[in-house]
Amino acid sequence: MRRVLFFAVLTLFVLSLFACDDDNSNSEINTVSRAELTEREEMILLSTADQSFVFDFNVEDKYKEVAVWVEKYESGNLVGEPNYVFSMEINKMGTIIFSIPHKSEDSGEVLSTISINSDGTTGKGWGPAIMPKDDFEFVLGSNPLGSISVKDKMILASICYSSSKEGISTLSTDFHADMDSHMDELKKYDVVYLLRSEFK
């Protein structure tokens, strides 16, 4: 029942957010940027999800599809295949929402959701993700580069977990700009989830 209610509220939120999709026309071409949400939109997300990220994109005609997925790292090492890959056809502008609903009291398992909207069409994909135990500290981070230039396998956001009692900080700007050269940063955390995307 909780899952049905979550998806009903999320759908209403997505539809209300996408009704204002024309605002994307003011953003730079071939970029992805964190969406500016109204107070009402933030309240709706907060009531349905523990963690969420919302991004607007604006790309050239040559890009016909966007793929979004989650990668899980443990102590710096990629664990298996991406949790799930969700892709959808697009037309220039749109919005990507990634959310993790409130965790069940009985289990650490939650249903992560990716929603994509473009040109009046909305698609949604989801899959299970096992979150660390409650005694882990965590930090959420959106890509700090502001308007992210579209390139291969971009990093949109991260959720980092650590059992360290010395505090925890987000991944650096350098990591987001060049992940391959800064993979050592991931070793500072017990678990890291990276939200990534690619336009094709």
PDB file of C-alpha atoms in Angstrom:
ATOM      1  CA  MET A   1       0.000   0.000   0.000  1.00  0.00           C
ATOM      2  CA  ARG A   2       2.849   2.378   0.842  1.00  0.00           C
ATOM      3  CA  ARG A   3       4.422   1.785  -2.568  1.00  0.00           C
ATOM      4  CA  VAL A   4       1.138   2.521  -4.346  1.00  0.00           C
ATOM      5  CA  LEU A   5       0.730   5.761  -2.381  1.00  0.00           C
ATOM      6  CA  PHE A   6       4.344   6.745  -3.051  1.00  0.00           C
ATOM      7  CA  PHE A   7       4.011   6.268  -6.806  1.00  0.00           C
ATOM      8  CA  ALA A   8       0.656   8.087  -6.900  1.00  0.00           C
ATOM      9  CA  VAL A   9       2.112  11.138  -5.134  1.00  0.00           C
ATOM     10  CA  LEU A  10       5.307  10.988  -7.203  1.00  0.00           C
ATOM     11  CA  THR A  11       3.273  10.888 -10.425  1.00  0.00           C
ATOM     12  CA  LEU A  12       1.277  13.964  -9.366  1.00  0.00           C
ATOM     13  CA  PHE A  13       4.511  15.753  -8.515  1.00  0.00           C
ATOM     14  CA  VAL A  14       6.125  14.807 -11.814  1.00  0.00           C
ATOM     15  CA  LEU A  15       3.113  16.046 -13.788  1.00  0.00           C
ATOM     16  CA  SER A  16       3.024  19.365 -11.917  1.00  0.00           C
ATOM     17  CA  LEU A  17       6.753  19.844 -12.360  1.00  0.00           C
ATOM     18  CA  PHE A  18       6.669  19.035 -16.058  1.00  0.00           C
ATOM     19  CA  ALA A  19       3.838  21.496 -16.608  1.00  0.00           C
ATOM     20  CA  CYS A  20       6.498  24.171 -16.130  1.00  0.00           C
ATOM     21  CA  ASP A  21       8.978  22.476 -18.472  1.00  0.00           C
ATOM     22  CA  ASP A  22       9.198  25.530 -20.759  1.00  0.00           C
ATOM     23  CA  ASP A  23      11.559  27.118 -18.211  1.00  0.00           C
ATOM     24  CA  ASN A  24      14.279  24.839 -19.619  1.00  0.00           C
ATOM     25  CA  SER A  25      14.390  26.999 -22.745  1.00  0.00           C
ATOM     26  CA  ASN A  26      16.444  29.576 -20.835  1.00  0.00           C
ATOM     27  CA  SER A  27      19.256  27.133 -20.020  1.00  0.00           C
ATOM     28  CA  GLU A  28      22.402  26.716 -22.085  1.00  0.00           C
ATOM     29  CA  ILE A  29      22.360  24.214 -24.934  1.00  0.00           C
ATOM     30  CA  ASN A  30      23.909  20.761 -24.315  1.00  0.00           C
ATOM     31  CA  THR A  31      23.797  21.060 -20.537  1.00  0.00           C
ATOM     32  CA  VAL A  32      22.220  19.342 -17.551  1.00  0.00           C
ATOM     33  CA  SER A  33      21.565  21.490 -14.479  1.00  0.00           C
ATOM     34  CA  ARG A  34      19.956  21.052 -11.079  1.00  0.00           C
ATOM     35  CA  ALA A  35      16.317  22.134 -11.308  1.00  0.00           C
ATOM     36  CA  GLU A  36      15.127  25.172  -9.367  1.00  0.00           C
ATOM     37  CA  LEU A  37      12.117  23.860  -7.449  1.00  0.00           C
ATOM     38  CA  THR A  38       9.350  25.873  -5.882  1.00  0.00           C
ATOM     39  CA  GLU A  39       8.689  25.549  -2.165  1.00  0.00           C
ATOM     40  CA  ARG A  40       5.583  23.472  -2.948  1.00  0.00           C
ATOM     41  CA  GLU A  41       7.527  21.073  -5.193  1.00  0.00           C
ATOM     42  CA  GLU A  42      10.197  20.623  -2.514  1.00  0.00           C
ATOM     43  CA  MET A  43       7.491  19.910   0.074  1.00  0.00           C
ATOM     44  CA  ILE A  44       5.897  17.231  -2.140  1.00  0.00           C
ATOM     45  CA  LEU A  45       9.257  15.516  -2.693  1.00  0.00           C
ATOM     46  CA  LEU A  46      10.101  15.680   1.007  1.00  0.00           C
ATOM     47  CA  SER A  47       6.799  14.023   1.917  1.00  0.00           C
ATOM     48  CA  THR A  48       7.362  11.068  -0.430  1.00  0.00           C
ATOM     49  CA  ALA A  49      11.106  10.425  -0.471  1.00  0.00           C
ATOM     50  CA  ASP A  50      14.079  10.349   1.874  1.00  0.00           C
ATOM     51  CA  GLN A  51      16.456  11.384  -0.894  1.00  0.00           C
ATOM     52  CA  SER A  52      15.829  12.924  -4.300  1.00  0.00           C
ATOM     53  CA  PHE A  53      17.486  14.854  -7.116  1.00  0.00           C
ATOM     54  CA  VAL A  54      15.844  16.785  -9.959  1.00  0.00           C
ATOM     55  CA  PHE A  55      17.703  17.882 -13.105  1.00  0.00           C
ATOM     56  CA  ASP A  56      16.720  19.788 -16.264  1.00  0.00           C
ATOM     57  CA  PHE A  57      18.430  19.123 -19.596  1.00  0.00           C
ATOM     58  CA  ASN A  58      18.617  21.081 -22.841  1.00  0.00           C
ATOM     59  CA  VAL A  59      20.349  19.402 -25.793  1.00  0.00           C
ATOM     60  CA  GLU A  60      20.742  19.650 -29.555  1.00  0.00           C
ATOM     61  CA  ASP A  61      18.576  17.768 -32.065  1.00  0.00           C
ATOM     62  CA  LYS A  62      21.346  15.224 -32.629  1.00  0.00           C
ATOM     63  CA  TYR A  63      20.657  13.712 -29.192  1.00  0.00           C
ATOM     64  CA  LYS A  64      17.637  11.410 -29.487  1.00  0.00           C
ATOM     65  CA  GLU A  65      17.849   9.411 -26.256  1.00  0.00           C
ATOM     66  CA  VAL A  66      19.006   9.685 -22.650  1.00  0.00           C
ATOM     67  CA  ALA A  67      20.046   6.760 -20.455  1.00  0.00           C
ATOM     68  CA  VAL A  68      20.177   7.053 -16.657  1.00  0.00           C
ATOM     69  CA  TRP A  69      21.515   4.467 -14.213  1.00  0.00           C
ATOM     70  CA  VAL A  70      22.925   3.914 -10.734  1.00  0.00           C
ATOM     71  CA  GLU A  71      26.368   2.487  -9.982  1.00  0.00           C
ATOM     72  CA  LYS A  72      27.239   1.090  -6.554  1.00  0.00           C
ATOM     73  CA  TYR A  73      30.791   1.168  -5.142  1.00  0.00           C
ATOM     74  CA  GLU A  74      32.050  -0.490  -1.957  1.00  0.00           C
ATOM     75  CA  SER A  75      35.407   0.756  -0.616  1.00  0.00           C
ATOM     76  CA  GLY A  76      36.176   2.154  -4.074  1.00  0.00           C
ATOM     77  CA  ASN A  77      35.273  -0.943  -6.087  1.00  0.00           C
ATOM     78  CA  LEU A  78      32.355  -1.195  -8.513  1.00  0.00           C
ATOM     79  CA  VAL A  79      29.878  -3.827  -7.306  1.00  0.00           C
ATOM     80  CA  GLY A  80      28.381  -5.830 -10.157  1.00  0.00           C
ATOM     81  CA  GLU A  81      26.455  -4.220 -12.965  1.00  0.00           C
ATOM     82  CA  PRO A  82      24.562  -0.932 -12.561  1.00  0.00           C
ATOM     83  CA  ASN A  83      21.450  -1.422 -10.384  1.00  0.00           C
ATOM     84  CA  TYR A  84      19.351  -0.615 -13.422  1.00  0.00           C
ATOM     85  CA  VAL A  85      19.563   1.364 -16.625  1.00  0.00           C
ATOM     86  CA  PHE A  86      16.548   3.335 -17.762  1.00  0.00           C
ATOM     87  CA  SER A  87      16.523   5.003 -21.182  1.00  0.00           C
ATOM     88  CA  MET A  88      13.964   7.031 -23.105  1.00  0.00           C
ATOM     89  CA  GLU A  89      13.658   8.953 -26.353  1.00  0.00           C
ATOM     90  CA  ILE A  90      13.874  12.718 -25.905  1.00  0.00           C
ATOM     91  CA  ASN A  91      13.235  15.906 -27.857  1.00  0.00           C
ATOM     92  CA  LYS A  92      15.691  18.659 -26.892  1.00  0.00           C
ATOM     93  CA  MET A  93      14.485  19.563 -23.370  1.00  0.00           C
ATOM     94  CA  GLY A  94      13.299  17.618 -20.379  1.00  0.00           C
ATOM     95  CA  THR A  95      13.654  16.672 -16.729  1.00  0.00           C
ATOM     96  CA  ILE A  96      15.229  13.769 -14.826  1.00  0.00           C
ATOM     97  CA  ILE A  97      14.092  12.837 -11.294  1.00  0.00           C
ATOM     98  CA  PHE A  98      15.873  10.299  -9.102  1.00  0.00           C
ATOM     99  CA  SER A  99      14.261   9.484  -5.760  1.00  0.00           C
ATOM    100  CA  ILE A 100      14.530   6.971  -2.930  1.00  0.00           C
ATOM    101  CA  PRO A 101      11.355   6.704  -0.808  1.00  0.00           C
ATOM    102  CA  HIS A 102      11.234   6.400   2.949  1.00  0.00           C
ATOM    103  CA  LYS A 103      12.884   3.200   4.136  1.00  0.00           C
ATOM    104  CA  SER A 104      10.740   0.409   5.543  1.00  0.00           C
ATOM    105  CA  GLU A 105      11.089  -0.195   9.273  1.00  0.00           C
ATOM    106  CA  ASP A 106      11.417  -3.942   8.676  1.00  0.00           C
ATOM    107  CA  SER A 107      14.039  -3.930   5.924  1.00  0.00           C
ATOM    108  CA  GLY A 108      16.904  -1.923   4.471  1.00  0.00           C
ATOM    109  CA  GLU A 109      15.503  -2.520   0.996  1.00  0.00           C
ATOM    110  CA  VAL A 110      13.927   0.409  -0.821  1.00  0.00           C
ATOM    111  CA  LEU A 111      12.672   0.963  -4.344  1.00  0.00           C
ATOM    112  CA  SER A 112      14.708   3.595  -6.194  1.00  0.00           C
ATOM    113  CA  THR A 113      12.885   5.464  -8.951  1.00  0.00           C
ATOM    114  CA  ILE A 114      14.058   7.275 -12.077  1.00  0.00           C
ATOM    115  CA  SER A 115      11.555   9.420 -14.005  1.00  0.00           C
ATOM    116  CA  ILE A 116      12.312  11.169 -17.291  1.00  0.00           C
ATOM    117  CA  ASN A 117      10.064  13.633 -19.093  1.00  0.00           C
ATOM    118  CA  SER A 118      10.575  15.184 -22.513  1.00  0.00           C
ATOM    119  CA  ASP A 119       8.174  16.670 -25.054  1.00  0.00           C
ATOM    120  CA  GLY A 120       5.105  15.762 -22.987  1.00  0.00           C
ATOM    121  CA  THR A 121       6.073  12.112 -22.555  1.00  0.00           C
ATOM    122  CA  THR A 122       6.980  10.669 -19.158  1.00  0.00           C
ATOM    123  CA  GLY A 123       8.770   7.395 -18.539  1.00  0.00           C
ATOM    124  CA  LYS A 124       9.645   5.719 -15.257  1.00  0.00           C
ATOM    125  CA  GLY A 125      11.937   2.901 -14.208  1.00  0.00           C
ATOM    126  CA  TRP A 126      12.770   1.395 -10.840  1.00  0.00           C
ATOM    127  CA  GLY A 127      14.706  -1.331  -9.136  1.00  0.00           C
ATOM    128  CA  PRO A 128      15.727  -2.437  -5.623  1.00  0.00           C
ATOM    129  CA  ALA A 129      18.697  -0.950  -3.817  1.00  0.00           C
ATOM    130  CA  ILE A 130      20.010  -2.138  -0.459  1.00  0.00           C
ATOM    131  CA  MET A 131      20.912   0.856   1.665  1.00  0.00           C
ATOM    132  CA  PRO A 132      23.519   0.690   4.487  1.00  0.00           C
ATOM    133  CA  LYS A 133      22.460   0.359   8.108  1.00  0.00           C
ATOM    134  CA  ASP A 134      21.278   3.319  10.163  1.00  0.00           C
ATOM    135  CA  ASP A 135      24.597   3.681  12.033  1.00  0.00           C
ATOM    136  CA  PHE A 136      26.258   4.895   8.818  1.00  0.00           C
ATOM    137  CA  GLU A 137      26.591   8.613   8.196  1.00  0.00           C
ATOM    138  CA  PHE A 138      25.667   9.739   4.703  1.00  0.00           C
ATOM    139  CA  VAL A 139      25.929  12.805   2.523  1.00  0.00           C
ATOM    140  CA  LEU A 140      24.047  13.713  -0.654  1.00  0.00           C
ATOM    141  CA  GLY A 141      25.806  15.590  -3.429  1.00  0.00           C
ATOM    142  CA  SER A 142      24.761  17.008  -6.773  1.00  0.00           C
ATOM    143  CA  ASN A 143      27.423  17.632  -9.389  1.00  0.00           C
ATOM    144  CA  PRO A 144      28.996  20.926  -8.183  1.00  0.00           C
ATOM    145  CA  LEU A 145      29.868  22.075 -11.701  1.00  0.00           C
ATOM    146  CA  GLY A 146      26.504  23.875 -12.047  1.00  0.00           C
ATOM    147  CA  SER A 147      25.438  23.494 -15.652  1.00  0.00           C
ATOM    148  CA  ILE A 148      27.089  20.210 -16.593  1.00  0.00           C
ATOM    149  CA  SER A 149      28.231  20.022 -20.203  1.00  0.00           C
ATOM    150  CA  VAL A 150      26.855  16.952 -21.939  1.00  0.00           C
ATOM    151  CA  LYS A 151      29.539  14.283 -22.357  1.00  0.00           C
ATOM    152  CA  ASP A 152      29.891  10.503 -22.159  1.00  0.00           C
ATOM    153  CA  LYS A 153      28.670   8.934 -18.912  1.00  0.00           C
ATOM    154  CA  MET A 154      28.210  12.062 -16.823  1.00  0.00           C
ATOM    155  CA  ILE A 155      27.900  12.017 -13.013  1.00  0.00           C
ATOM    156  CA  LEU A 156      24.737  13.808 -11.927  1.00  0.00           C
ATOM    157  CA  ALA A 157      24.696  13.073  -8.215  1.00  0.00           C
ATOM    158  CA  SER A 158      26.031  10.878  -5.436  1.00  0.00           C
ATOM    159  CA  ILE A 159      25.000   9.354  -2.125  1.00  0.00           C
ATOM    160  CA  CYS A 160      28.028   8.500   0.020  1.00  0.00           C
ATOM    161  CA  TYR A 161      27.927   6.386   3.210  1.00  0.00           C
ATOM    162  CA  SER A 162      30.647   6.042   5.828  1.00  0.00           C
ATOM    163  CA  SER A 163      30.989   4.293   9.188  1.00  0.00           C
ATOM    164  CA  SER A 164      33.757   6.753  10.158  1.00  0.00           C
ATOM    165  CA  LYS A 165      33.081   8.963  13.174  1.00  0.00           C
ATOM    166  CA  GLU A 166      35.343  11.727  11.834  1.00  0.00           C
ATOM    167  CA  GLY A 167      32.718  13.353   9.639  1.00  0.00           C
ATOM    168  CA  ILE A 168      31.918  12.957   5.964  1.00  0.00           C
ATOM    169  CA  SER A 169      32.052  15.275   2.961  1.00  0.00           C
ATOM    170  CA  THR A 170      30.797  15.121  -0.616  1.00  0.00           C
ATOM    171  CA  LEU A 171      32.894  14.041  -3.586  1.00  0.00           C
ATOM    172  CA  SER A 172      35.130  16.787  -4.944  1.00  0.00           C
ATOM    173  CA  THR A 173      34.632  18.955  -8.015  1.00  0.00           C
ATOM    174  CA  ASP A 174      37.730  17.290  -9.509  1.00  0.00           C
ATOM    175  CA  PHE A 175      36.085  13.874  -9.159  1.00  0.00           C
ATOM    176  CA  HIS A 176      32.986  15.047 -11.036  1.00  0.00           C
ATOM    177  CA  ALA A 177      35.103  16.650 -13.773  1.00  0.00           C
ATOM    178  CA  ASP A 178      37.384  13.609 -14.277  1.00  0.00           C
ATOM    179  CA  MET A 179      36.220  10.514 -12.424  1.00  0.00           C
ATOM    180  CA  ASP A 180      38.808   8.162 -13.953  1.00  0.00           C
ATOM    181  CA  SER A 181      41.711  10.214 -12.560  1.00  0.00           C
ATOM    182  CA  HIS A 182      40.187  10.526  -9.060  1.00  0.00           C
ATOM    183  CA  MET A 183      38.864   7.028  -8.322  1.00  0.00           C
ATOM    184  CA  ASP A 184      40.848   6.957  -5.047  1.00  0.00           C
ATOM    185  CA  GLU A 185      38.274   9.334  -3.557  1.00  0.00           C
ATOM    186  CA  LEU A 186      35.740   6.520  -3.486  1.00  0.00           C
ATOM    187  CA  LYS A 187      37.927   4.546  -1.070  1.00  0.00           C
ATOM    188  CA  LYS A 188      37.131   7.065   1.676  1.00  0.00           C
ATOM    189  CA  TYR A 189      33.573   5.712   1.868  1.00  0.00           C
ATOM    190  CA  ASP A 190      32.080   2.340   2.736  1.00  0.00           C
ATOM    191  CA  VAL A 191      29.372   2.639   0.078  1.00  0.00           C
ATOM    192  CA  VAL A 192      28.816   5.139  -2.749  1.00  0.00           C
ATOM    193  CA  TYR A 193      25.890   5.311  -5.168  1.00  0.00           C
ATOM    194  CA  LEU A 194      26.529   7.360  -8.320  1.00  0.00           C
ATOM    195  CA  LEU A 195      23.664   8.585 -10.478  1.00  0.00           C
ATOM    196  CA  ARG A 196      24.974   8.738 -14.039  1.00  0.00           C
ATOM    197  CA  SER A 197      23.572   9.596 -17.455  1.00  0.00           C
ATOM    198  CA  GLU A 198      24.480   9.518 -21.113  1.00  0.00           C
ATOM    199  CA  PHE A 199      22.881  11.278 -24.087  1.00  0.00           C
ATOM    200  CA  LYS A 200      22.964   9.472 -27.407  1.00  0.00           C
TER     201      LYS A 200
END
